[in-house]
Amino acid sequence: MKKSLGARTLLYPTPVLVVGSYDKEGRANVMTASWGGICCSSPPCIAVSLRKVTFSYGNVMERQAFTINIPSEEYLRQADYFGTVSGKNEDKFAATGLTPVKGDFVDAPYVKEFPLVIECKVLKTVEIGIHTQFVGEIMDVKADEAVIDAAGMPDIEKLRPAIFTPESRSYYGVGKHLGKAFSIGKR
Amino acid sequence: MKKSLGARTLLYPTPVLVVGSYDKEGRANVMTASWGGICCSSPPCIAVSLRKVTFSYGNVMERQAFTINIPSEEYLRQADYFGTVSGKNEDKFAATGLTPVKGDFVDAPYVKEFPLVIECKVLKTVEIGIHTQFVGEIMDVKADEAVIDAAGMPDIEKLRPAIFTPESRSYYGVGKHLGKAFSIGKR
């Protein structure tokens, strides 16, 4: 039996996206968001929604660039902290001891210690209610060599990203392999 | 040491979204997509990107409505199948024995057997490269009573949704609880 829970942002899984940007003075900032995902295959694009009140919103608007950084489980505390304070008042890199690195392709910093980073140029912005959705064209993805599989692509079991759950506001890890896509459903 | 993997749609996790729609004759169809996510808190919205060649694209355009259905692990084979054939040629509900139910709030069917379903009205469409992004305003979320926690919200450990991994094209389950959001990073 299904129960109606009303009009709510309930989706499983949602990602833990750490958005990197530079402010007007060139200071690196990061904030954490879970409203986003891949939105196009060609050109490869990723969408992330930010509210206008965030410090990152102004940065991304100004530079038309951002990075998406995926923390492994071991950096989840830092990623959580990035979502609780504003870069207006705090230097989040200094506070955590993590290292900002200028992107090779875009005018935005990535987090050196995180195992997967995505460099994006703003392709378009879309106003949706209280959020602005930034559609970023992916210019490059970089991964730590330690999380790359034999085929040269990231291995999620080595990457160990986190899942965010809306409403219950918790983080979960990745579980066991369930099967190959475009394959297990073949008849 | 980071290795550049080029401009690719690599993100972890991405969701397994089963999109429900009616065609012109009122036949229920479903397709599976992983390019999507929540894109606004108020009004609550979810985005999913479809290519114009898909049967679902025409359906959603025509009816301006769709559902997002989250399969539990036990229905992953059916969800995978939904992503491998077109509703133009096959009745996917008949083929799987799953049950389409007309949404209470929108002109689209949901999958009765899946533990979480989201009813959406198209708020806007955004052209991004080869994909059209449908921004759906969430009108209602329904969950099986068996997956609801004491606070009245879905419990991801009971829901057991799947994760899709791009490039390696695999499915994974949800792992262990890692901590509370907006909490574990507090100093």
PDB file of C-alpha atoms in Angstrom, chain A residues 4-11 14 35 128 166, chain B residues 37-47 66-68 105-106 116-123 134-142:
ATOM      1  CA  SER A   4       1.244   9.967  -0.058  1.00  0.00           C
ATOM      2  CA  LEU A   5       4.089  12.025   1.416  1.00  0.00           C
ATOM      3  CA  GLY A   6       3.170  15.252  -0.351  1.00  0.00           C
ATOM      4  CA  ALA A   7       5.173  17.430  -2.713  1.00  0.00           C
ATOM      5  CA  ARG A   8       8.729  16.981  -1.449  1.00  0.00           C
ATOM      6  CA  THR A   9      12.261  16.655  -2.768  1.00  0.00           C
ATOM      7  CA  LEU A  10      12.593  12.951  -2.091  1.00  0.00           C
ATOM      8  CA  LEU A  11      14.972  11.104  -4.391  1.00  0.00           C
ATOM      9  CA  THR A  14      21.292  12.025  -4.489  1.00  0.00           C
ATOM     10  CA  TRP A  35      20.636  19.092  -6.134  1.00  0.00           C
ATOM     11  CA  ILE A 128      13.821  27.304 -11.343  1.00  0.00           C
ATOM     12  CA  PRO A 166      16.881  14.166   1.752  1.00  0.00           C
TER      13      PRO A 166
ATOM     14  CA  GLY B  37      18.322  14.723 -10.086  1.00  0.00           C
ATOM     15  CA  ILE B  38      16.569  17.182  -7.813  1.00  0.00           C
ATOM     16  CA  CYS B  39      16.966  20.718  -9.213  1.00  0.00           C
ATOM     17  CA  CYS B  40      14.934  22.958  -6.882  1.00  0.00           C
ATOM     18  CA  SER B  41      13.613  22.911  -3.305  1.00  0.00           C
ATOM     19  CA  SER B  42      10.693  25.319  -3.762  1.00  0.00           C
ATOM     20  CA  PRO B  43       8.727  24.497  -5.728  1.00  0.00           C
ATOM     21  CA  PRO B  44      10.101  20.969  -5.355  1.00  0.00           C
ATOM     22  CA  CYS B  45      11.412  19.963  -8.781  1.00  0.00           C
ATOM     23  CA  ILE B  46      13.233  17.084 -10.383  1.00  0.00           C
ATOM     24  CA  ALA B  47      15.064  17.175 -13.704  1.00  0.00           C
ATOM     25  CA  PHE B  66       5.658  12.179 -16.176  1.00  0.00           C
ATOM     26  CA  THR B  67       6.410  10.081 -13.151  1.00  0.00           C
ATOM     27  CA  ILE B  68       9.774   9.079 -11.704  1.00  0.00           C
ATOM     28  CA  PHE B 105      -2.135  14.408  -9.628  1.00  0.00           C
ATOM     29  CA  VAL B 106      -0.770  14.145 -13.169  1.00  0.00           C
ATOM     30  CA  LEU B 116       8.860   5.132  -4.375  1.00  0.00           C
ATOM     31  CA  VAL B 117       7.070   7.108  -7.095  1.00  0.00           C
ATOM     32  CA  ILE B 118       7.108  10.827  -7.870  1.00  0.00           C
ATOM     33  CA  GLU B 119       4.363  12.558  -9.856  1.00  0.00           C
ATOM     34  CA  CYS B 120       5.554  15.511 -11.948  1.00  0.00           C
ATOM     35  CA  LYS B 121       4.102  18.219 -14.141  1.00  0.00           C
ATOM     36  CA  VAL B 122       6.483  19.683 -16.714  1.00  0.00           C
ATOM     37  CA  LEU B 123       7.496  23.131 -15.447  1.00  0.00           C
ATOM     38  CA  PHE B 134      12.469  18.076 -18.498  1.00  0.00           C
ATOM     39  CA  VAL B 135      12.115  20.054 -15.287  1.00  0.00           C
ATOM     40  CA  GLY B 136       9.192  18.477 -13.482  1.00  0.00           C
ATOM     41  CA  GLU B 137       7.426  20.128 -10.590  1.00  0.00           C
ATOM     42  CA  ILE B 138       6.878  17.422  -7.997  1.00  0.00           C
ATOM     43  CA  MET B 139       3.145  17.272  -7.251  1.00  0.00           C
ATOM     44  CA  ASP B 140       3.308  14.270  -4.933  1.00  0.00           C
ATOM     45  CA  VAL B 141       5.617  11.533  -3.725  1.00  0.00           C
ATOM     46  CA  LYS B 142       4.236   8.162  -2.722  1.00  0.00           C
TER      47      LYS B 142
END
